[in-house]
Amino acid sequence: MKKISILYVLFLLIYLTREFVHNDFLSYIFALVLLLLVIQAFPKSVGSNRIISLILFGVGIAALIASGSDVEQWITAFTANSGLVAFFLSLPLFAITLTYKDYRYSINDLFEQKIKSKSGFLILVSWISLLTSTILNVATDYMLFDLLKRSAKHYGAKQDFYRALVRGNMGAALWAPNYIAVATVLTCTGLDWLTIAPGGFLLGMLYMLLSNAATFFSYRFGKNKETVLPDVFEEQDAKEEEQGSETEKGISAPAGSLGHLLYVLLGLILVVASFNLFSSLSILTIIVVTAIIYPLLLAVVFQKITVYKEQLVIYFKTKLPGIKNEVVLFASIGFFGKALELTGIGSGIYSYLPLEKIPFTGLAIFAVIIFMGIVSMIGVHPIVSVSILSSLLVPAEMGISSVIFAYMLLTGYIVAVSSSPFSGVSLTMAGITGENSWNVVPRLNICFNLVLATVFSILLSLL
């Protein structure tokens, strides 16, 4: 195991220990380990992240020095986002649960046997993306792109295929417990997951329905031409067989794989909900603990211990050492936000924001959501926006509850991620498609995001 991986594992162990054992000396050790993580990750992080992180660290340091903060406040500020760092380090463990059964061919068969229209293909892509992304997050785009690009090519739906993948992924960002957006908003607002999950799920379904409606009407009544291809896959398979190639369709999938995947997802949600109900742990700690025990539990139930061990080796040797940007970015964001809070600067800045002068609550919510989208387009990560806005804005003064405030930030996060060419989703899609990051996500979603911001602003102001 690489030294970097050992350092990451040590960080996770101390993080979990601190959740159960409160000790000042342990806090100092924890801050030191986090500092080492940041130092080793900084040189290899993306250039834009380094610049943003330096600015955030610099402003936070200046604020703490100017206010004469003591050592305890410095440690509190520096470790403020340690839970998010631990959260992100543990997320790849969830992917292990999808290696116990081969879902790829069941998904492929479902598309090739049941779906014949272009709009139907795109709508189903978005829902399969939603289902798998609740476990894999943005990594689901890799899997589904590789699996369904052949079908998308037949339908001539390349860019709409990209859009369907992204929107399905975003449909889970309002409620899924292992989404970084949800974890960040819960951390910043102090709410627990069960408080926002039911409403967030309903909002996520509304988001999906709006997206599906836009797809359906654009092909049935708009400029886009609907395509129905009853025999195209059979013809393609025949040609490939003549050439001696082995097609994905020729490999049969285990029966009920999609139902199996649904059970895995429901089990994950049940475990998280149980921890939330019967323990006092924060959502970040719950996700870290769940990421550690859930894949192992399923390995025992499905008798896949050998597979689990193989995937665990990959996690330690490959996935952990590759997590650089998140360590630097989340540590700097937490430090900056906590510094503003501890020094009182955050509340001072809020007094200059004109939101209280906006006469309508819905318009104020719309302004926040659009603001997050605009600054994301110039490279400001939406997590930065969430952290700063949550430290500056007071829900009561906006005329909304803390829960509605959380939904507003999550909606802003979705708009920001799917409008920015610099977001992780855009860069991921650009990487797997070989196209410009502006073309594969933002250009395809900006108009829809304006509609989304309008509809959700009105709805949230009425709740």
Coordinates of C-alpha atoms in Angstrom, one line a residue:
M1 CA 0.0 0.0 0.0
K2 CA 1.3 3.4 -0.9
K3 CA 2.3 5.9 1.8
I4 CA -0.3 8.3 0.6
S5 CA -3.0 5.7 1.0
I6 CA -1.8 4.9 4.5
L7 CA -2.1 8.6 5.4
Y8 CA -5.6 8.7 4.0
V9 CA -6.6 5.6 6.0
L10 CA -5.1 7.2 9.2
F11 CA -7.1 10.3 8.6
L12 CA -10.3 8.3 8.3
L13 CA -9.6 6.3 11.4
I14 CA -8.9 9.4 13.5
Y15 CA -11.9 11.1 12.1
L16 CA -14.2 8.3 13.2
T17 CA -12.5 8.0 16.5
R18 CA -13.0 11.8 17.2
E19 CA -16.7 11.2 16.6
F20 CA -16.9 8.9 19.6
V21 CA -14.0 10.1 21.7
H22 CA -13.6 13.8 22.5
N23 CA -10.0 14.6 23.3
D24 CA -8.0 17.8 22.8
F25 CA -4.8 16.0 22.0
L26 CA -6.5 13.9 19.4
S27 CA -7.8 17.1 17.8
Y28 CA -4.3 18.4 17.4
I29 CA -3.1 15.1 15.8
F30 CA -6.2 15.2 13.5
A31 CA -5.4 18.7 12.4
L32 CA -1.8 17.7 11.7
V33 CA -2.8 14.7 9.6
L34 CA -5.2 16.9 7.6
L35 CA -2.5 19.4 7.1
L36 CA -0.2 16.7 5.7
L37 CA -3.0 15.5 3.4
V38 CA -3.4 19.1 2.1
I39 CA 0.3 19.6 1.6
Q40 CA 0.8 16.3 -0.3
A41 CA -2.4 16.9 -2.4
F42 CA -1.8 20.5 -3.3
P43 CA 1.0 20.2 -6.0
K44 CA -1.0 17.6 -7.9
S45 CA -4.4 19.3 -7.8
V46 CA -5.9 21.1 -10.7
G47 CA -4.5 24.6 -11.3
S48 CA -7.9 26.4 -10.9
N49 CA -8.4 24.6 -7.6
R50 CA -5.0 25.6 -6.3
I51 CA -5.8 29.3 -7.1
I52 CA -9.2 29.2 -5.4
S53 CA -7.8 27.3 -2.4
L54 CA -4.9 29.8 -2.0
I55 CA -7.4 32.7 -2.0
L56 CA -9.7 31.0 0.5
F57 CA -6.9 30.0 2.8
G58 CA -5.4 33.5 2.5
V59 CA -8.6 35.4 3.3
G60 CA -9.3 33.0 6.2
I61 CA -5.8 33.4 7.7
A62 CA -6.1 37.2 7.4
A63 CA -9.5 37.2 9.1
L64 CA -8.3 35.0 12.0
I65 CA -5.1 37.0 12.5
A66 CA -7.0 40.3 12.4
S67 CA -9.4 39.1 15.0
G68 CA -6.7 37.7 17.3
S69 CA -8.1 34.2 17.3
D70 CA -6.6 31.6 19.6
V71 CA -5.2 28.2 18.8
E72 CA -8.5 26.4 19.4
Q73 CA -10.2 28.7 16.9
W74 CA -7.5 28.0 14.3
I75 CA -7.9 24.3 14.7
T76 CA -11.7 24.5 14.6
A77 CA -11.5 26.6 11.4
F78 CA -9.0 24.3 9.7
T79 CA -10.8 21.1 10.5
A80 CA -14.3 22.5 9.8
N81 CA -14.7 20.6 6.6
S82 CA -12.8 17.5 7.7
G83 CA -16.1 15.6 7.6
L84 CA -16.5 16.4 3.9
V85 CA -12.9 15.3 3.2
A86 CA -13.6 12.0 5.0
F87 CA -16.9 11.7 3.1
F88 CA -15.3 12.0 -0.3
L89 CA -12.5 9.6 0.6
S90 CA -15.0 7.0 1.5
L91 CA -17.4 7.4 -1.5
P92 CA -15.5 5.1 -3.9
L93 CA -16.3 2.2 -1.5
F94 CA -19.9 2.3 -2.6
A95 CA -18.9 1.4 -6.1
I96 CA -17.9 -2.1 -4.7
T97 CA -21.6 -2.9 -4.3
L98 CA -22.0 -2.8 -8.0
T99 CA -19.3 -5.4 -8.7
Y100 CA -21.2 -8.3 -7.0
K101 CA -23.6 -8.8 -10.0
D102 CA -23.3 -7.8 -13.6
Y103 CA -26.0 -5.2 -14.3
R104 CA -24.6 -3.9 -17.6
Y105 CA -26.2 -6.5 -19.9
S106 CA -29.6 -6.3 -18.2
I107 CA -29.6 -2.6 -18.8
N108 CA -28.5 -3.0 -22.4
D109 CA -31.1 -5.7 -23.1
L110 CA -33.8 -3.5 -21.6
F111 CA -33.0 -0.7 -24.0
E112 CA -32.6 -2.9 -27.1
Q113 CA -35.7 -5.0 -26.5
K114 CA -38.2 -2.6 -25.1
I115 CA -37.4 0.9 -26.4
K116 CA -37.8 1.8 -30.0
S117 CA -38.4 5.6 -30.1
K118 CA -35.7 8.3 -29.6
S119 CA -37.6 10.2 -26.9
G120 CA -38.4 6.9 -25.1
F121 CA -34.7 6.0 -25.3
L122 CA -33.6 9.3 -23.8
I123 CA -36.2 9.3 -21.0
L124 CA -35.2 5.8 -19.9
V125 CA -31.5 6.8 -20.0
S126 CA -32.3 9.6 -17.6
W127 CA -34.1 7.3 -15.2
I128 CA -31.4 4.6 -15.3
S129 CA -28.8 7.3 -14.7
L130 CA -30.8 8.5 -11.7
L131 CA -31.0 4.9 -10.3
T132 CA -27.3 4.2 -10.7
S133 CA -26.0 7.6 -9.7
T134 CA -27.6 7.4 -6.3
I135 CA -24.7 4.9 -5.6
L136 CA -22.0 5.9 -8.1
N137 CA -22.6 9.7 -8.3
V138 CA -20.9 11.1 -11.4
A139 CA -19.1 7.8 -12.1
T140 CA -22.4 6.4 -13.4
D141 CA -21.8 8.6 -16.6
Y142 CA -18.7 6.4 -17.4
M143 CA -20.7 3.2 -17.1
L144 CA -23.8 4.2 -19.0
F145 CA -21.9 6.1 -21.7
D146 CA -19.8 3.0 -22.5
L147 CA -22.9 0.8 -22.3
L148 CA -25.3 2.8 -24.4
K149 CA -23.3 4.9 -26.8
R150 CA -24.0 2.3 -29.6
S151 CA -27.8 2.8 -29.1
A152 CA -27.4 6.6 -29.0
K153 CA -25.5 6.4 -32.3
H154 CA -28.3 4.4 -33.9
Y155 CA -30.9 7.0 -32.8
G156 CA -28.7 9.9 -33.9
A157 CA -29.2 11.4 -30.4
K158 CA -25.6 12.1 -29.4
Q159 CA -26.0 15.4 -27.6
D160 CA -29.4 14.6 -26.3
F161 CA -27.9 11.4 -24.9
Y162 CA -25.3 13.5 -23.0
R163 CA -28.0 15.7 -21.7
A164 CA -30.1 12.7 -20.5
L165 CA -27.1 11.3 -18.6
V166 CA -26.4 14.5 -16.8
R167 CA -30.0 15.3 -15.9
G168 CA -30.6 11.8 -14.5
N169 CA -27.5 12.3 -12.4
M170 CA -28.8 15.7 -11.1
G171 CA -32.2 14.2 -10.2
A172 CA -30.5 12.5 -7.2
A173 CA -28.7 15.7 -6.0
L174 CA -31.7 16.9 -4.1
W175 CA -31.9 13.9 -1.7
A176 CA -29.4 11.1 -2.2
P177 CA -27.5 10.7 1.1
N178 CA -24.1 10.0 -0.5
Y179 CA -24.2 13.1 -2.7
I180 CA -21.6 15.7 -1.8
A181 CA -24.2 18.5 -2.4
V182 CA -26.6 17.0 0.2
A183 CA -23.8 16.4 2.7
T184 CA -22.5 19.9 2.3
V185 CA -25.9 21.5 2.7
L186 CA -26.7 19.4 5.7
T187 CA -23.4 20.3 7.3
C188 CA -23.9 24.0 6.6
T189 CA -27.5 24.2 7.8
G190 CA -27.2 21.8 10.7
L191 CA -30.2 19.8 9.5
D192 CA -30.3 16.0 9.6
W193 CA -30.9 13.9 6.4
L194 CA -34.3 12.6 7.3
T195 CA -35.6 16.1 7.6
I196 CA -34.9 17.0 4.0
A197 CA -34.9 13.5 2.3
P198 CA -38.7 13.1 1.8
G199 CA -39.3 16.6 0.4
G200 CA -36.0 16.4 -1.5
F201 CA -37.0 13.1 -3.1
L202 CA -40.3 14.7 -4.3
L203 CA -38.4 17.7 -5.7
G204 CA -36.0 15.3 -7.4
M205 CA -39.0 13.5 -9.0
L206 CA -40.4 16.8 -10.1
Y207 CA -37.1 17.7 -11.6
M208 CA -37.1 14.4 -13.5
L209 CA -40.6 14.9 -14.8
L210 CA -39.8 18.4 -16.0
S211 CA -36.8 17.1 -17.8
N212 CA -38.7 14.2 -19.3
A213 CA -41.5 16.6 -20.4
A214 CA -39.0 18.8 -22.1
T215 CA -37.6 15.8 -24.0
F216 CA -41.0 14.4 -24.9
F217 CA -42.5 17.6 -26.2
S218 CA -39.3 18.6 -28.1
Y219 CA -39.6 15.4 -30.1
R220 CA -43.3 15.1 -30.5
F221 CA -44.2 18.7 -31.1
G222 CA -40.9 20.6 -31.4
K223 CA -38.2 21.0 -34.0
N224 CA -36.5 17.7 -33.1
K225 CA -37.5 14.8 -35.2
E226 CA -38.8 11.6 -33.5
T227 CA -37.1 8.4 -34.6
V228 CA -38.6 5.0 -34.4
L229 CA -36.2 2.1 -35.1
P230 CA -37.9 -1.2 -34.9
D231 CA -35.2 -3.4 -36.4
V232 CA -32.1 -1.3 -36.3
F233 CA -30.4 -3.3 -33.5
E234 CA -31.2 -6.6 -35.0
E235 CA -29.7 -5.5 -38.4
Q236 CA -26.6 -4.2 -36.6
D237 CA -26.1 -7.4 -34.7
A238 CA -26.4 -9.4 -37.9
K239 CA -23.7 -7.3 -39.5
E240 CA -21.4 -7.7 -36.5
E241 CA -21.9 -11.4 -36.5
E242 CA -20.9 -11.6 -40.1
Q243 CA -17.7 -9.8 -39.3
G244 CA -17.0 -12.3 -36.5
S245 CA -17.4 -9.7 -33.7
E246 CA -18.9 -10.6 -30.3
T247 CA -21.7 -8.2 -29.4
E248 CA -22.9 -7.2 -26.0
K249 CA -26.3 -8.5 -26.8
G250 CA -25.0 -12.0 -27.3
I251 CA -24.1 -12.3 -23.7
S252 CA -27.1 -12.9 -21.5
A253 CA -27.6 -11.2 -18.2
P254 CA -28.6 -12.9 -15.0
A255 CA -32.4 -12.7 -14.6
G256 CA -33.7 -9.9 -12.4
S257 CA -30.4 -7.9 -12.3
L258 CA -32.3 -4.6 -12.4
G259 CA -34.5 -5.7 -9.5
H260 CA -31.3 -6.7 -7.7
L261 CA -29.9 -3.3 -8.3
L262 CA -33.0 -1.7 -6.8
Y263 CA -32.7 -3.8 -3.7
V264 CA -29.1 -2.7 -3.3
L265 CA -30.2 0.9 -3.5
L266 CA -33.1 0.4 -1.0
G267 CA -30.7 -1.4 1.4
L268 CA -28.3 1.6 1.3
I269 CA -31.1 4.1 2.0
L270 CA -32.4 1.8 4.8
V271 CA -29.0 1.6 6.5
V272 CA -28.5 5.4 6.3
A273 CA -32.0 6.1 7.6
S274 CA -31.5 3.7 10.5
F275 CA -28.3 5.4 11.6
N276 CA -30.1 8.7 11.3
L277 CA -33.0 7.6 13.4
F278 CA -31.2 5.6 16.1
S279 CA -27.9 7.5 16.5
S280 CA -26.7 11.0 17.1
L281 CA -24.0 10.8 14.4
S282 CA -23.8 13.5 11.8
I283 CA -24.8 12.6 8.2
L284 CA -21.1 12.8 7.1
T285 CA -20.1 10.2 9.7
I286 CA -23.1 8.1 8.9
I287 CA -22.1 8.0 5.2
V288 CA -18.4 7.2 6.1
V289 CA -19.5 4.3 8.4
T290 CA -22.0 3.1 5.8
A291 CA -19.4 3.1 3.1
I292 CA -17.2 0.9 5.2
I293 CA -19.8 -1.6 6.4
Y294 CA -22.4 -1.8 3.6
P295 CA -20.2 -3.3 0.9
L296 CA -18.8 -5.8 3.3
L297 CA -22.3 -6.7 4.5
L298 CA -23.5 -7.3 1.0
A299 CA -20.3 -9.3 0.2
V300 CA -21.3 -11.7 3.1
V301 CA -24.9 -11.9 2.0
F302 CA -24.2 -12.5 -1.7
Q303 CA -21.1 -14.7 -0.9
K304 CA -18.8 -12.3 -2.8
I305 CA -16.0 -12.0 -0.2
T306 CA -13.3 -12.7 -2.9
V307 CA -14.7 -9.9 -5.1
Y308 CA -14.8 -7.6 -2.1
K309 CA -11.2 -8.2 -1.3
E310 CA -10.1 -7.6 -4.9
Q311 CA -12.0 -4.3 -5.1
L312 CA -10.7 -3.2 -1.7
V313 CA -7.1 -3.6 -3.0
I314 CA -8.0 -1.4 -6.0
Y315 CA -9.5 1.2 -3.7
F316 CA -6.3 1.4 -1.6
K317 CA -3.8 1.2 -4.5
T318 CA -5.6 3.2 -7.2
K319 CA -8.6 5.2 -6.0
L320 CA -7.4 6.8 -2.7
P321 CA -4.1 8.1 -4.1
G322 CA -6.1 9.8 -6.9
I323 CA -8.2 11.9 -4.6
K324 CA -6.3 15.3 -4.6
N325 CA -8.6 18.1 -5.7
E326 CA -11.3 17.3 -3.2
V327 CA -8.9 17.3 -0.3
V328 CA -7.5 20.7 -1.1
L329 CA -10.8 22.3 -2.2
F330 CA -13.0 21.1 0.7
A331 CA -10.3 21.9 3.4
S332 CA -9.9 25.5 2.1
I333 CA -13.7 26.0 1.8
G334 CA -14.3 24.8 5.3
F335 CA -11.4 27.0 6.7
F336 CA -12.7 30.1 4.9
G337 CA -16.3 29.6 5.9
K338 CA -15.5 28.9 9.5
A339 CA -13.1 31.8 9.7
L340 CA -15.9 34.2 8.5
E341 CA -18.2 32.7 11.2
L342 CA -15.8 32.8 14.1
T343 CA -14.7 36.3 13.3
G344 CA -18.1 37.7 12.7
I345 CA -17.1 38.9 9.2
G346 CA -19.8 36.7 7.6
S347 CA -22.7 38.4 9.4
G348 CA -21.2 41.8 8.6
I349 CA -21.0 41.1 4.9
Y350 CA -24.6 39.9 4.9
S351 CA -25.8 43.4 6.0
Y352 CA -24.6 44.6 2.6
L353 CA -26.5 42.0 0.5
P354 CA -29.7 43.5 -1.0
L355 CA -31.9 40.3 -0.6
E356 CA -34.0 41.8 2.1
K357 CA -35.0 44.6 -0.3
I358 CA -36.5 42.2 -2.7
P359 CA -40.3 42.4 -2.2
F360 CA -41.1 38.8 -3.1
T361 CA -39.7 35.6 -1.5
G362 CA -39.8 33.7 -4.7
L363 CA -37.7 36.4 -6.4
A364 CA -35.1 36.3 -3.7
I365 CA -34.8 32.5 -4.0
F366 CA -34.5 32.9 -7.8
A367 CA -31.8 35.5 -7.3
V368 CA -29.7 33.2 -5.1
I369 CA -30.1 30.2 -7.5
I370 CA -29.2 32.3 -10.5
F371 CA -26.3 33.9 -8.6
M372 CA -24.9 30.4 -7.9
G373 CA -25.2 29.5 -11.6
I374 CA -23.5 32.6 -12.8
V375 CA -20.5 32.5 -10.6
S376 CA -20.1 28.8 -11.4
M377 CA -19.7 29.7 -15.1
I378 CA -16.6 31.7 -14.2
G379 CA -15.0 28.9 -12.3
V380 CA -16.4 29.2 -8.7
H381 CA -17.2 25.7 -7.5
P382 CA -20.8 25.4 -6.3
I383 CA -19.6 24.0 -3.0
V384 CA -17.8 27.3 -2.4
S385 CA -21.1 29.1 -3.1
V386 CA -23.0 26.8 -0.7
S387 CA -20.5 27.3 2.1
I388 CA -20.3 31.1 1.7
L389 CA -24.0 31.7 1.2
S390 CA -25.0 29.5 4.1
S391 CA -22.7 31.5 6.4
L392 CA -23.9 34.9 5.0
L393 CA -27.7 34.4 4.6
V394 CA -30.3 34.0 7.4
P395 CA -33.3 32.0 6.3
A396 CA -35.7 33.8 8.6
E397 CA -34.7 37.1 7.1
M398 CA -35.4 35.8 3.7
G399 CA -38.9 34.7 4.9
I400 CA -38.2 31.0 4.5
S401 CA -37.5 28.0 6.9
S402 CA -34.2 26.2 7.2
V403 CA -35.5 23.3 5.2
I404 CA -36.6 25.5 2.3
F405 CA -33.2 27.2 2.6
A406 CA -31.6 23.8 2.1
Y407 CA -33.7 23.1 -0.9
M408 CA -32.8 26.5 -2.4
L409 CA -29.1 25.8 -2.0
L410 CA -29.5 22.3 -3.5
T411 CA -31.4 23.7 -6.5
G412 CA -28.7 26.3 -6.9
Y413 CA -26.1 23.5 -6.8
I414 CA -27.9 21.7 -9.6
V415 CA -28.1 24.8 -11.7
A416 CA -24.5 25.7 -11.1
V417 CA -23.1 22.2 -11.8
S418 CA -25.1 21.8 -15.1
S419 CA -24.3 25.4 -16.2
S420 CA -20.6 25.5 -15.7
P421 CA -17.9 24.1 -18.1
F422 CA -15.6 23.8 -15.0
S423 CA -17.8 21.5 -12.9
G424 CA -16.9 17.9 -12.2
V425 CA -19.9 16.7 -14.3
S426 CA -18.9 18.8 -17.3
L427 CA -15.3 17.8 -17.1
T428 CA -16.2 14.1 -16.7
M429 CA -18.5 14.2 -19.7
A430 CA -15.9 16.1 -21.7
G431 CA -13.3 13.4 -20.8
I432 CA -15.4 10.4 -21.8
T433 CA -16.8 12.0 -25.0
G434 CA -13.7 13.8 -26.2
E435 CA -15.6 17.0 -26.7
N436 CA -15.4 20.5 -25.4
S437 CA -16.7 20.7 -21.8
W438 CA -18.9 23.7 -22.8
N439 CA -20.7 21.7 -25.5
V440 CA -21.4 18.5 -23.6
V441 CA -23.2 20.0 -20.5
P442 CA -23.7 23.8 -20.1
R443 CA -24.8 24.6 -23.7
L444 CA -27.4 21.9 -23.5
N445 CA -28.8 22.9 -20.1
I446 CA -28.8 26.6 -19.6
C447 CA -32.3 27.3 -21.0
F448 CA -33.7 24.4 -19.0
N449 CA -32.0 25.6 -15.9
L450 CA -33.7 29.0 -16.2
V451 CA -37.1 27.3 -16.4
L452 CA -36.0 25.0 -13.4
A453 CA -35.0 28.0 -11.3
T454 CA -38.2 29.8 -12.1
V455 CA -40.5 26.8 -11.3
F456 CA -38.6 25.8 -8.1
S457 CA -38.4 29.4 -6.9
I458 CA -42.2 29.8 -7.1
L459 CA -42.8 26.4 -5.6
L460 CA -40.3 26.9 -2.7
S461 CA -41.8 30.3 -1.9
L462 CA -45.2 28.7 -1.5
L463 CA -44.1 25.8 0.8

